[in-house]
mmCIF file of C-alpha atoms in Angstrom:
data_model
loop_
_atom_site.group_PDB
_atom_site.id
_atom_site.type_symbol
_atom_site.label_atom_id
_atom_site.label_comp_id
_atom_site.label_asym_id
_atom_site.label_seq_id
_atom_site.Cartn_x
_atom_site.Cartn_y
_atom_site.Cartn_z
ATOM 1 C CA MET E 605 91.899 110.563 107.400
ATOM 2 C CA ARG E 606 88.963 110.259 109.798
ATOM 3 C CA ASP E 607 86.553 110.774 106.914
ATOM 4 C CA ALA E 608 88.224 108.050 104.824
ATOM 5 C CA ILE E 609 88.122 105.644 107.762
ATOM 6 C CA ALA E 610 84.474 106.383 108.512
ATOM 7 C CA ARG E 611 83.509 105.744 104.863
ATOM 8 C CA HIS E 612 85.684 102.615 104.672
ATOM 9 C CA ASP E 613 87.457 104.291 101.746
ATOM 10 C CA PHE E 614 90.647 102.328 102.211
ATOM 11 C CA GLY E 615 92.085 103.436 98.885
ATOM 12 C CA ARG E 616 91.966 107.044 100.079
ATOM 13 C CA LEU E 617 93.375 105.951 103.431
ATOM 14 C CA PHE E 618 96.345 104.288 101.710
ATOM 15 C CA VAL E 619 97.000 107.389 99.581
ATOM 16 C CA LEU E 620 97.046 109.611 102.671
ATOM 17 C CA VAL E 621 99.305 107.237 104.586
ATOM 18 C CA ARG E 622 101.745 107.122 101.691
ATOM 19 C CA LYS E 623 101.679 110.904 101.197
ATOM 20 C CA TRP E 624 101.870 112.132 104.793
ATOM 21 C CA ALA E 625 103.555 109.278 106.646
ATOM 22 C CA GLY E 626 105.940 108.231 103.872
ATOM 23 C CA ILE E 627 104.814 104.602 104.153
ATOM 24 C CA SER E 628 105.058 102.690 100.880
ATOM 25 C CA TYR E 629 102.257 100.579 99.451
ATOM 26 C CA SER E 630 104.406 97.463 99.833
ATOM 27 C CA ARG E 631 104.701 98.074 103.593
ATOM 28 C CA ILE E 632 100.962 98.707 103.840
ATOM 29 C CA ALA E 633 100.298 95.497 101.915
ATOM 30 C CA GLU E 634 102.584 93.454 104.145
ATOM 31 C CA SER E 635 101.019 94.801 107.346
ATOM 32 C CA CYS E 636 97.430 94.353 106.163
ATOM 33 C CA SER E 637 97.898 90.973 104.427
ATOM 34 C CA ILE E 638 96.877 92.422 101.059
ATOM 35 C CA LYS E 639 98.723 91.942 97.785
ATOM 36 C CA PRO E 640 100.765 95.042 96.837
ATOM 37 C CA GLU E 641 99.041 95.366 93.474
ATOM 38 C CA ARG E 642 95.650 95.327 95.232
ATOM 39 C CA VAL E 643 96.749 98.233 97.440
ATOM 40 C CA GLY E 644 97.778 100.160 94.331
ATOM 41 C CA THR E 645 94.455 99.406 92.624
ATOM 42 C CA LEU E 646 92.471 100.618 95.629
ATOM 43 C CA ALA E 647 94.629 103.751 95.847
ATOM 44 C CA ARG E 648 93.666 104.550 92.256
ATOM 45 C CA GLY E 649 90.002 104.463 93.287
ATOM 46 C CA GLN E 650 89.271 101.085 91.740
ATOM 47 C CA GLY E 651 87.335 98.572 93.866
ATOM 48 C CA SER E 652 86.550 98.452 97.562
ATOM 49 C CA ILE E 653 87.019 96.368 100.691
ATOM 50 C CA THR E 654 83.762 95.050 102.134
ATOM 51 C CA THR E 655 84.462 91.774 103.927
ATOM 52 C CA PHE E 656 84.770 91.727 107.700
ATOM 53 C CA GLU E 657 87.994 89.717 107.561
ATOM 54 C CA LYS E 658 89.783 92.211 105.332
ATOM 55 C CA ILE E 659 88.496 95.243 107.240
ATOM 56 C CA ALA E 660 89.674 93.670 110.494
ATOM 57 C CA ALA E 661 93.064 92.901 108.918
ATOM 58 C CA ILE E 662 93.423 96.545 107.857
ATOM 59 C CA ALA E 663 92.391 97.729 111.324
ATOM 60 C CA ASP E 664 95.063 95.546 112.894
ATOM 61 C CA GLY E 665 97.743 96.251 110.295
ATOM 62 C CA MET E 666 97.257 100.022 110.389
ATOM 63 C CA ARG E 667 96.497 100.104 114.140
ATOM 64 C CA ILE E 668 93.123 101.788 113.604
ATOM 65 C CA PRO E 669 90.988 101.440 116.760
ATOM 66 C CA GLY E 670 87.986 99.221 116.113
ATOM 67 C CA GLY E 671 85.521 101.910 117.141
ATOM 68 C CA MET E 672 86.565 104.082 114.225
ATOM 69 C CA LEU E 673 85.586 101.334 111.778
ATOM 70 C CA GLY E 674 82.423 100.103 113.455
ATOM 71 C CA LEU E 675 84.217 97.104 114.936
ATOM 72 C CA ALA E 676 84.601 95.930 118.500
ATOM 73 C CA PRO E 677 87.829 97.084 120.198
ATOM 74 C CA ARG E 678 90.760 95.185 118.720
ATOM 75 C CA PRO E 679 92.755 92.825 120.986
ATOM 76 C CA TRP E 680 95.832 95.034 120.862
ATOM 77 C CA GLU E 681 94.118 98.274 121.911
ATOM 78 C CA ASN E 682 94.397 97.916 125.698
ATOM 79 C CA SER E 683 98.006 96.798 125.604
ATOM 80 C CA GLU E 684 98.994 99.672 123.310
ATOM 81 C CA ALA E 685 97.137 102.109 125.548
ATOM 82 C CA LEU E 686 99.537 101.076 128.296
ATOM 83 C CA ILE E 687 102.564 101.366 126.031
ATOM 84 C CA TYR E 688 101.695 104.780 124.611
ATOM 85 C CA GLY E 689 100.095 106.253 127.694
ATOM 86 C CA ASN E 690 96.570 106.571 126.265
ATOM 87 C CA ALA E 691 93.869 105.544 128.710
ATOM 88 C CA ASN E 692 91.069 105.878 126.164
ATOM 89 C CA PRO E 693 92.250 104.346 122.880
ATOM 90 C CA GLY E 694 88.794 103.886 121.420
ATOM 91 C CA GLY E 695 87.351 107.341 121.185
ATOM 92 C CA GLY E 696 87.432 111.035 120.481
ATOM 93 C CA ASP E 697 90.304 113.378 119.957
ATOM 94 C CA SER E 698 92.596 111.300 122.150
ATOM 95 C CA VAL E 699 92.858 108.913 119.219
ATOM 96 C CA LEU E 700 94.162 111.707 117.032
ATOM 97 C CA ARG E 701 96.948 112.375 119.517
ATOM 98 C CA ARG E 702 98.094 108.792 119.197
ATOM 99 C CA ASP E 703 100.238 107.677 116.331
ATOM 100 C CA PHE E 704 97.885 104.835 115.474
ATOM 101 C CA LEU E 705 99.382 104.535 112.002
ATOM 102 C CA ARG E 706 102.252 102.437 113.255
ATOM 103 C CA VAL E 707 102.991 100.605 110.034
ATOM 104 C CA SER E 708 106.661 101.296 110.548
ATOM 105 C CA LEU E 709 109.927 99.475 110.803
ATOM 106 C CA ALA E 710 109.796 100.004 114.549
ATOM 107 C CA GLY E 711 106.731 97.778 114.495
ATOM 108 C CA ALA E 712 108.469 95.365 112.158
ATOM 109 C CA THR E 713 111.406 94.976 114.522
ATOM 110 C CA VAL E 714 109.045 94.087 117.355
ATOM 111 C CA ALA E 715 107.305 91.524 115.153
ATOM 112 C CA LEU E 716 110.677 90.035 114.278
ATOM 113 C CA GLY E 717 111.676 89.797 117.899
ATOM 114 C CA LEU E 718 114.225 92.605 117.641
ATOM 115 C CA GLY E 719 112.938 94.909 120.324
ATOM 116 C CA GLU E 720 116.148 94.774 122.340
ATOM 117 C CA THR E 721 118.779 97.388 121.606
ATOM 118 C CA LEU E 722 122.488 96.735 121.825
ATOM 119 C CA GLU E 723 122.542 98.424 125.218
ATOM 120 C CA HIS E 724 120.193 95.776 126.586
ATOM 121 C CA LEU E 725 122.101 92.963 124.925
ATOM 122 C CA ILE E 726 125.404 93.883 126.496
ATOM 123 C CA ARG E 727 126.211 93.391 130.150
ATOM 124 C CA GLY E 728 129.677 94.856 130.724
ATOM 125 C CA ARG E 729 132.306 92.808 128.906
ATOM 126 C CA VAL E 730 131.121 91.443 125.555
ATOM 127 C CA GLY E 731 130.417 87.735 125.817
ATOM 128 C CA SER E 732 131.160 85.065 123.244
ATOM 129 C CA ASP E 733 127.459 84.721 122.473
ATOM 130 C CA LEU E 734 126.992 88.311 121.250
ATOM 131 C CA PRO E 735 128.234 87.791 117.658
ATOM 132 C CA ALA E 736 125.720 84.977 117.214
ATOM 133 C CA ILE E 737 122.933 87.152 118.641
ATOM 134 C CA LEU E 738 123.762 90.005 116.276
ATOM 135 C CA ARG E 739 124.119 87.649 113.328
ATOM 136 C CA ASN E 740 120.694 86.252 114.117
ATOM 137 C CA ARG E 741 119.282 89.794 114.275
ATOM 138 C CA ALA E 742 120.829 90.525 110.880
ATOM 139 C CA ALA E 743 119.267 87.386 109.442
ATOM 140 C CA ARG E 744 115.797 88.310 110.672
ATOM 141 C CA LEU E 745 116.131 91.873 109.443
ATOM 142 C CA ARG E 746 117.241 90.552 106.071
ATOM 143 C CA ARG E 747 113.766 88.983 105.692
ATOM 144 C CA LEU E 748 112.352 92.481 105.360
ATOM 145 C CA ASP E 749 114.171 92.785 102.049
ATOM 146 C CA ASP E 750 111.975 89.982 100.689
ATOM 147 C CA VAL E 751 108.941 92.264 100.671
ATOM 148 C CA LEU E 752 110.178 95.837 101.189
ATOM 149 C CA GLY E 753 112.315 98.178 99.138
ATOM 150 C CA GLY E 754 115.496 99.904 100.206
ATOM 151 C CA GLY E 755 113.643 103.145 100.868
ATOM 152 C CA ASP E 756 111.829 101.317 103.656
ATOM 153 C CA THR E 757 114.767 99.441 105.157
ATOM 154 C CA PHE E 758 117.877 101.587 104.704
ATOM 155 C CA LYS E 759 117.705 103.570 107.947
ATOM 156 C CA LEU E 760 117.140 100.448 110.019
ATOM 157 C CA TYR E 761 119.967 98.516 108.359
ATOM 158 C CA LEU E 762 122.300 101.500 108.667
ATOM 159 C CA SER E 763 121.424 101.912 112.346
ATOM 160 C CA GLU E 764 122.293 98.265 113.064
ATOM 161 C CA TYR E 765 125.617 98.714 111.270
ATOM 162 C CA GLU E 766 126.519 101.933 113.077
ATOM 163 C CA ASN E 767 125.538 100.534 116.482
ATOM 164 C CA THR E 768 127.673 97.439 115.989
ATOM 165 C CA LYS E 769 130.591 99.567 114.771
ATOM 166 C CA ALA E 770 130.348 101.718 117.912
ATOM 167 C CA LEU E 771 130.197 98.595 120.065
ATOM 168 C CA ILE E 772 133.346 97.137 118.515
ATOM 169 C CA LYS E 773 135.144 100.414 119.079
ATOM 170 C CA SER E 774 134.175 100.880 122.721
ATOM 171 C CA ALA E 775 133.415 97.546 124.396
ATOM 172 C CA SER E 776 135.902 95.301 126.127
ATOM 173 C CA LYS E 777 136.316 91.986 124.289
ATOM 174 C CA THR E 778 138.773 89.266 123.369
ATOM 175 C CA THR E 779 140.551 89.252 120.011
ATOM 176 C CA ALA E 780 138.572 86.211 118.847
ATOM 177 C CA ILE E 781 135.240 87.833 119.692
ATOM 178 C CA GLU E 782 136.303 91.063 118.005
ATOM 179 C CA LYS E 783 137.106 89.165 114.813
ATOM 180 C CA ASP E 784 133.716 87.465 114.906
ATOM 181 C CA LEU E 785 132.010 90.811 115.477
ATOM 182 C CA LEU E 786 133.852 92.246 112.489
ATOM 183 C CA SER E 787 132.409 89.552 110.239
ATOM 184 C CA VAL E 788 128.923 90.511 111.469
ATOM 185 C CA LEU E 789 129.733 94.162 110.809
ATOM 186 C CA ALA E 790 130.795 93.318 107.240
ATOM 187 C CA GLU E 791 127.427 91.611 106.697
ATOM 188 C CA GLN E 792 125.564 94.609 108.099
ATOM 189 C CA ALA E 793 127.496 97.036 105.890
ATOM 190 C CA GLN E 794 126.637 94.981 102.815
ATOM 191 C CA GLN E 795 122.963 94.864 103.733
ATOM 192 C CA ALA E 796 122.833 98.619 104.346
ATOM 193 C CA GLY E 797 124.695 99.181 101.089
ATOM 194 C CA TRP E 798 122.204 97.024 99.219
ATOM 195 C CA ALA E 799 119.286 99.028 100.624
ATOM 196 C CA ALA E 800 121.001 102.292 99.634
ATOM 197 C CA PHE E 801 121.568 100.931 96.122
ATOM 198 C CA ASP E 802 117.950 99.782 95.898
ATOM 199 C CA MET E 803 116.615 103.230 96.770
ATOM 200 C CA GLY E 804 119.004 104.937 94.324
ATOM 201 C CA ASP E 805 121.643 106.376 96.674
ATOM 202 C CA HIS E 806 124.711 105.083 94.839
ATOM 203 C CA VAL E 807 127.203 107.216 96.751
ATOM 204 C CA ALA E 808 126.120 105.734 100.090
ATOM 205 C CA ALA E 809 125.989 102.255 98.590
ATOM 206 C CA LYS E 810 129.519 102.409 97.210
ATOM 207 C CA LYS E 811 130.909 103.695 100.505
ATOM 208 C CA LEU E 812 129.198 100.937 102.480
ATOM 209 C CA TYR E 813 130.358 98.244 100.048
ATOM 210 C CA SER E 814 133.920 99.591 100.207
ATOM 211 C CA ASP E 815 133.776 99.766 104.007
ATOM 212 C CA SER E 816 132.502 96.198 104.069
ATOM 213 C CA HIS E 817 135.402 95.068 101.903
ATOM 214 C CA GLY E 818 137.931 96.487 104.353
ATOM 215 C CA ILE E 819 136.077 95.103 107.373
ATOM 216 C CA ALA E 820 135.797 91.623 105.835
ATOM 217 C CA LEU E 821 139.528 91.642 105.092
ATOM 218 C CA GLU E 822 140.223 92.537 108.730
ATOM 219 C CA ALA E 823 137.864 89.773 109.859
ATOM 220 C CA GLY E 824 139.696 87.277 107.644
ATOM 221 C CA SER E 825 136.536 86.230 105.794
ATOM 222 C CA ASP E 826 137.327 85.442 102.158
ATOM 223 C CA SER E 827 133.666 84.829 101.318
ATOM 224 C CA LEU E 828 132.471 88.171 102.705
ATOM 225 C CA THR E 829 135.420 89.964 101.087
ATOM 226 C CA GLY E 830 134.447 88.401 97.778
ATOM 227 C CA ASN E 831 130.812 89.332 98.273
ATOM 228 C CA ALA E 832 131.738 92.973 98.896
ATOM 229 C CA LEU E 833 133.590 92.977 95.582
ATOM 230 C CA ALA E 834 130.620 91.301 93.893
ATOM 231 C CA PHE E 835 128.357 94.084 95.167
ATOM 232 C CA LEU E 836 130.779 96.700 93.828
ATOM 233 C CA ALA E 837 130.857 94.913 90.476
ATOM 234 C CA TYR E 838 127.056 94.813 90.330
ATOM 235 C CA GLN E 839 126.858 98.547 91.000
ATOM 236 C CA GLU E 840 129.464 99.252 88.317
ATOM 237 C CA LEU E 841 127.623 97.315 85.569
ATOM 238 C CA PRO E 842 125.668 100.183 83.965
ATOM 239 C CA ILE E 843 128.655 102.523 84.199
ATOM 240 C CA SER E 844 131.597 100.400 83.042
ATOM 241 C CA PRO E 845 130.974 96.707 82.239
ATOM 242 C CA LEU E 846 134.715 96.125 81.785
ATOM 243 C CA ILE E 847 135.503 97.358 85.297
ATOM 244 C CA ALA E 848 132.570 95.297 86.584
ATOM 245 C CA VAL E 849 134.007 92.175 84.920
ATOM 246 C CA LYS E 850 137.431 92.801 86.444
ATOM 247 C CA THR E 851 135.958 93.316 89.918
ATOM 248 C CA ALA E 852 133.705 90.262 89.616
ATOM 249 C CA GLU E 853 136.681 88.130 88.574
ATOM 250 C CA GLN E 854 138.577 89.409 91.629
ATOM 251 C CA SER E 855 135.638 88.422 93.842
ATOM 252 C CA CYS E 856 135.641 84.856 92.485
ATOM 253 C CA ALA E 857 139.421 84.590 92.841
ATOM 254 C CA LEU E 858 138.848 84.723 96.607
ATOM 255 C CA ILE E 859 136.677 81.592 96.596
ATOM 256 C CA ARG E 860 138.155 78.756 98.615
ATOM 257 C CA ALA E 861 137.276 75.075 98.255
ATOM 258 C CA GLN E 862 135.786 75.045 101.744
ATOM 259 C CA ALA E 863 133.599 78.106 101.088
ATOM 260 C CA PRO E 864 129.842 77.524 101.487
ATOM 261 C CA SER E 865 128.238 76.295 98.268
ATOM 262 C CA SER E 866 125.631 79.072 98.187
ATOM 263 C CA ALA E 867 128.331 81.740 98.592
ATOM 264 C CA ARG E 868 130.314 80.263 95.723
ATOM 265 C CA ALA E 869 127.186 80.142 93.556
ATOM 266 C CA LEU E 870 126.351 83.765 94.390
ATOM 267 C CA LEU E 871 129.771 85.082 93.363
ATOM 268 C CA HIS E 872 129.834 83.036 90.156
ATOM 269 C CA GLU E 873 126.353 84.122 89.054
ATOM 270 C CA ARG E 874 127.244 87.781 89.552
ATOM 271 C CA ARG E 875 130.386 87.181 87.512
ATOM 272 C CA ALA E 876 128.155 85.664 84.824
ATOM 273 C CA LEU E 877 125.967 88.772 84.687
ATOM 274 C CA ALA E 878 128.998 91.059 84.422
ATOM 275 C CA HIS E 879 130.304 89.076 81.463
ATOM 276 C CA ALA E 880 126.851 89.039 79.858
ATOM 277 C CA VAL E 881 126.489 92.821 80.064
ATOM 278 C CA ALA E 882 129.992 93.127 78.599
ATOM 279 C CA GLY E 883 128.951 90.841 75.726
ATOM 280 C CA ASN E 884 131.152 87.875 76.664
ATOM 281 C CA ALA E 885 128.816 84.941 75.962
ATOM 282 C CA ALA E 886 131.290 82.100 76.511
ATOM 283 C CA ALA E 887 132.573 83.564 79.790
ATOM 284 C CA ALA E 888 129.020 84.178 81.033
ATOM 285 C CA ASP E 889 128.033 80.600 80.219
ATOM 286 C CA ALA E 890 131.111 79.246 81.988
ATOM 287 C CA ALA E 891 130.338 81.314 85.093
ATOM 288 C CA LEU E 892 126.740 80.044 85.121
ATOM 289 C CA ASP E 893 128.055 76.483 84.880
ATOM 290 C CA ALA E 894 130.361 77.173 87.827
ATOM 291 C CA ALA E 895 127.392 78.462 89.836
ATOM 292 C CA ARG E 896 125.363 75.342 89.001
ATOM 293 C CA GLN E 897 128.270 73.145 90.024
ATOM 294 C CA ALA E 898 128.565 75.001 93.322
ATOM 295 C CA LEU E 899 124.872 74.416 94.086
ATOM 296 C CA SER E 900 125.164 70.743 93.147
ATOM 297 C CA ASP E 901 128.083 70.430 95.594
ATOM 298 C CA ASP E 902 125.802 71.321 98.499
ATOM 299 C CA ASP E 903 126.339 68.632 101.131
ATOM 300 C CA GLY E 904 123.536 69.822 103.395
ATOM 301 C CA SER E 905 125.804 71.859 105.654
ATOM 302 C CA LEU E 906 124.550 75.098 107.182
ATOM 303 C CA GLN E 907 124.789 78.031 104.762
ATOM 304 C CA PRO E 908 125.407 81.661 105.761
ATOM 305 C CA ASP E 909 122.171 83.603 105.793
ATOM 306 C CA TRP E 910 123.492 86.283 103.427
ATOM 307 C CA SER E 911 123.852 83.733 100.609
ATOM 308 C CA ARG E 912 121.380 80.962 101.449
ATOM 309 C CA TRP E 913 118.685 82.538 99.206
ATOM 310 C CA VAL E 914 120.694 81.492 96.142
ATOM 311 C CA ASP E 915 119.071 78.323 94.843
ATOM 312 C CA HIS E 916 118.315 76.754 91.470
ATOM 313 C CA LYS E 917 115.313 79.031 90.929
ATOM 314 C CA GLU E 918 117.456 82.104 91.529
ATOM 315 C CA LEU E 919 120.076 80.702 89.167
ATOM 316 C CA ASP E 920 117.417 80.138 86.482
ATOM 317 C CA ILE E 921 116.413 83.800 86.812
ATOM 318 C CA MET E 922 120.039 84.885 86.469
ATOM 319 C CA THR E 923 120.413 82.608 83.439
ATOM 320 C CA GLY E 924 117.445 84.298 81.770
ATOM 321 C CA ARG E 925 118.835 87.719 82.642
ATOM 322 C CA CYS E 926 122.207 86.826 81.136
ATOM 323 C CA TRP E 927 120.711 85.565 77.879
ATOM 324 C CA THR E 928 118.607 88.711 77.648
ATOM 325 C CA GLU E 929 121.688 90.892 78.079
ATOM 326 C CA LEU E 930 123.413 88.811 75.383
ATOM 327 C CA ARG E 931 120.452 89.495 73.043
ATOM 328 C CA ARG E 932 119.444 85.825 72.844
ATOM 329 C CA PRO E 933 115.666 85.965 73.447
ATOM 330 C CA LEU E 934 114.948 82.432 72.226
ATOM 331 C CA ARG E 935 117.050 81.152 75.118
ATOM 332 C CA ALA E 936 115.949 83.742 77.659
ATOM 333 C CA VAL E 937 112.158 83.689 77.235
ATOM 334 C CA PRO E 938 111.449 80.007 78.124
ATOM 335 C CA VAL E 939 113.629 80.174 81.243
ATOM 336 C CA LEU E 940 112.141 83.435 82.500
ATOM 337 C CA GLU E 941 108.558 82.423 81.696
ATOM 338 C CA ALA E 942 108.945 79.167 83.609
ATOM 339 C CA VAL E 943 110.426 80.625 86.769
ATOM 340 C CA LEU E 944 108.354 83.825 86.910
ATOM 341 C CA GLY E 945 105.144 81.882 86.416
ATOM 342 C CA GLY E 946 105.541 80.461 89.910
ATOM 343 C CA PHE E 947 107.046 83.573 91.515
ATOM 344 C CA ASP E 948 104.995 84.927 94.415
ATOM 345 C CA ASP E 949 103.545 88.409 93.798
ATOM 346 C CA ALA E 950 104.239 89.219 97.458
ATOM 347 C CA HIS E 951 107.872 89.683 96.418
ATOM 348 C CA ALA E 952 106.698 92.569 94.274
ATOM 349 C CA ARG E 953 109.997 94.386 93.761
ATOM 350 C CA ASP E 954 111.949 91.321 92.696
ATOM 351 C CA LYS E 955 109.213 89.960 90.452
ATOM 352 C CA ALA E 956 108.776 93.367 88.827
ATOM 353 C CA LEU E 957 112.503 93.718 88.267
ATOM 354 C CA TYR E 958 112.996 90.232 86.849
ATOM 355 C CA SER E 959 109.958 90.663 84.605
ATOM 356 C CA CYS E 960 111.707 93.608 82.947
ATOM 357 C CA TRP E 961 114.178 91.188 81.382
ATOM 358 C CA LEU E 962 111.286 89.060 80.134
ATOM 359 C CA ALA E 963 109.633 92.119 78.576
ATOM 360 C CA ASP E 964 112.953 93.053 76.974
ATOM 361 C CA SER E 965 113.332 89.575 75.487
ATOM 362 C CA TYR E 966 109.779 89.655 74.144
ATOM 363 C CA LEU E 967 110.630 92.922 72.380
ATOM 364 C CA MET E 968 113.756 91.432 70.832
ATOM 365 C CA ALA E 969 111.681 88.479 69.620
ATOM 366 C CA GLY E 970 109.124 90.819 68.042
ATOM 367 C CA GLU E 971 106.373 89.851 70.489
ATOM 368 C CA ILE E 972 105.122 93.390 71.031
ATOM 369 C CA GLU E 973 101.816 92.487 72.703
ATOM 370 C CA ALA E 974 103.549 90.153 75.176
ATOM 371 C CA ALA E 975 106.150 92.809 75.939
ATOM 372 C CA ALA E 976 103.442 95.397 76.613
ATOM 373 C CA ALA E 977 101.484 93.000 78.845
ATOM 374 C CA THR E 978 104.597 92.181 80.849
ATOM 375 C CA ALA E 979 105.485 95.873 81.145
ATOM 376 C CA SER E 980 101.991 96.500 82.493
ATOM 377 C CA GLN E 981 102.529 93.808 85.118
ATOM 378 C CA VAL E 982 105.827 95.458 86.098
ATOM 379 C CA LEU E 983 104.077 98.794 86.604
ATOM 380 C CA THR E 984 101.365 97.196 88.730
ATOM 381 C CA LEU E 985 103.772 95.210 90.865
ATOM 382 C CA SER E 986 106.185 98.071 91.451
ATOM 383 C CA GLU E 987 103.621 100.714 92.335
ATOM 384 C CA GLY E 988 104.341 101.934 95.848
ATOM 385 C CA VAL E 989 107.459 99.777 96.229
ATOM 386 C CA ALA E 990 110.269 101.827 97.772
ATOM 387 C CA SER E 991 112.796 100.857 95.103
ATOM 388 C CA VAL E 992 113.904 102.836 92.069
ATOM 389 C CA ARG E 993 115.226 99.841 90.162
ATOM 390 C CA PRO E 994 112.115 98.327 88.501
ATOM 391 C CA ARG E 995 111.031 101.609 86.960
ATOM 392 C CA GLN E 996 114.590 102.471 85.899
ATOM 393 C CA ARG E 997 114.985 99.077 84.225
ATOM 394 C CA LEU E 998 111.567 99.400 82.559
ATOM 395 C CA GLN E 999 112.076 102.906 81.147
ATOM 396 C CA PRO E 1000 114.079 101.948 78.013
ATOM 397 C CA ILE E 1001 111.519 99.218 77.302
ATOM 398 C CA LEU E 1002 108.704 101.768 77.452
ATOM 399 C CA GLU E 1003 110.686 104.001 75.113
ATOM 400 C CA GLN E 1004 110.936 101.156 72.599
ATOM 401 C CA LEU E 1005 107.231 100.460 72.937
ATOM 402 C CA GLU E 1006 106.510 104.075 72.033
ATOM 403 C CA LEU E 1007 107.686 103.173 68.532
ATOM 404 C CA GLN E 1008 104.643 100.880 68.197
ATOM 405 C CA PRO E 1009 101.739 103.297 68.843
ATOM 406 C CA GLY E 1010 99.345 101.354 66.645
ATOM 407 C CA VAL E 1011 99.231 98.347 68.990
ATOM 408 C CA PRO E 1012 96.316 98.636 71.484
ATOM 409 C CA GLU E 1013 98.252 96.914 74.280
ATOM 410 C CA VAL E 1014 101.065 99.406 73.826
ATOM 411 C CA ARG E 1015 98.733 102.383 74.077
ATOM 412 C CA GLN E 1016 97.272 100.934 77.276
ATOM 413 C CA VAL E 1017 100.591 100.367 78.996
ATOM 414 C CA LEU E 1018 101.931 103.777 77.987
ATOM 415 C CA GLU E 1019 98.842 105.387 79.493
ATOM 416 C CA GLN E 1020 99.320 103.292 82.627
ATOM 417 C CA ALA E 1021 102.937 104.477 82.832
ATOM 418 C CA ARG E 1022 101.888 108.116 82.509
ATOM 419 C CA THR E 1023 99.369 107.881 85.340
ATOM 420 C CA SER E 1024 101.261 105.651 87.767
#
């Protein structure tokens, strides 16, 4: 590590951090203000970092003392020396005794303003403001899912859920506050379940979704109860589309007229995908229409954070996914091309995953070169992302591409897949 730092071999540095600290390339990219695909390229030994600005950003993101990189001491060094008990952060073996590679979720929680634990938030009897505080914490933690995979976030989300559950069980509170806390707990269980699902732990995900369903029922929240069912339906899709359809229909049956528009849209679009996977084109189209109507009904009122990300762009992506599942590439390709063309690469996992449906549609349309190019982009975007889903979704596409060995673009992407 010291040798890589001294030579400014940041690609080697990133490889070592990933291997020995378990820190994904997407987390490194986020901390160092570098695109995830650039981190992956450097890790493969391609290119270098030479500008002062980028070197300084890496020093700050990875908490590498300036002296190790030929820079002046970084602004944070003295303050961290106080925190970690190191009186000489800039030199010698004392640096090695410090965990200066603090690209961790502990650091992320500080950056998000989440340094306080539940113990510090509570002063004796639980006050009426605590549910709002915890809901706000959950909202800020949810932002991590925009750029990180479930392998990076699961433990943190699960810890928040378990801490809140223990609080509800032990603290003194009124019935009204307890009910409000239960709705927060249902949110936290769903978020932890999503992270477990994203990293491939389906047993943990199903348990958390099921727990959330029971908690949301106890809290009296129809929207959160429906969302728990929608999560369960989504997980069931590759196993039994018919069960997924039934569960998704149950989730939408809980929708009330006064439910937030984004929550209604979210449940309807997941119902649409279930019907699409099951081959029910008319039902999928009707569910997509219901989701569009829900979004158009938005009167500007405050939306719950767990569903506010559902907008017309998200619905366009789901529309393209549905038409791909229904084997209608002429409908799917224009929608997916339009929305993914403006999709930020910083959201590497989501862009990689959604691009799989575009690659699939290209294949169905006989556009082999375009499918291979899109598959290559998926591999680049998903490298180092702590999520199993993009590569799982891409695998059958790669297997179909193997049937076209004479196409140069296919040979290139298959080689990329073998070495990534």
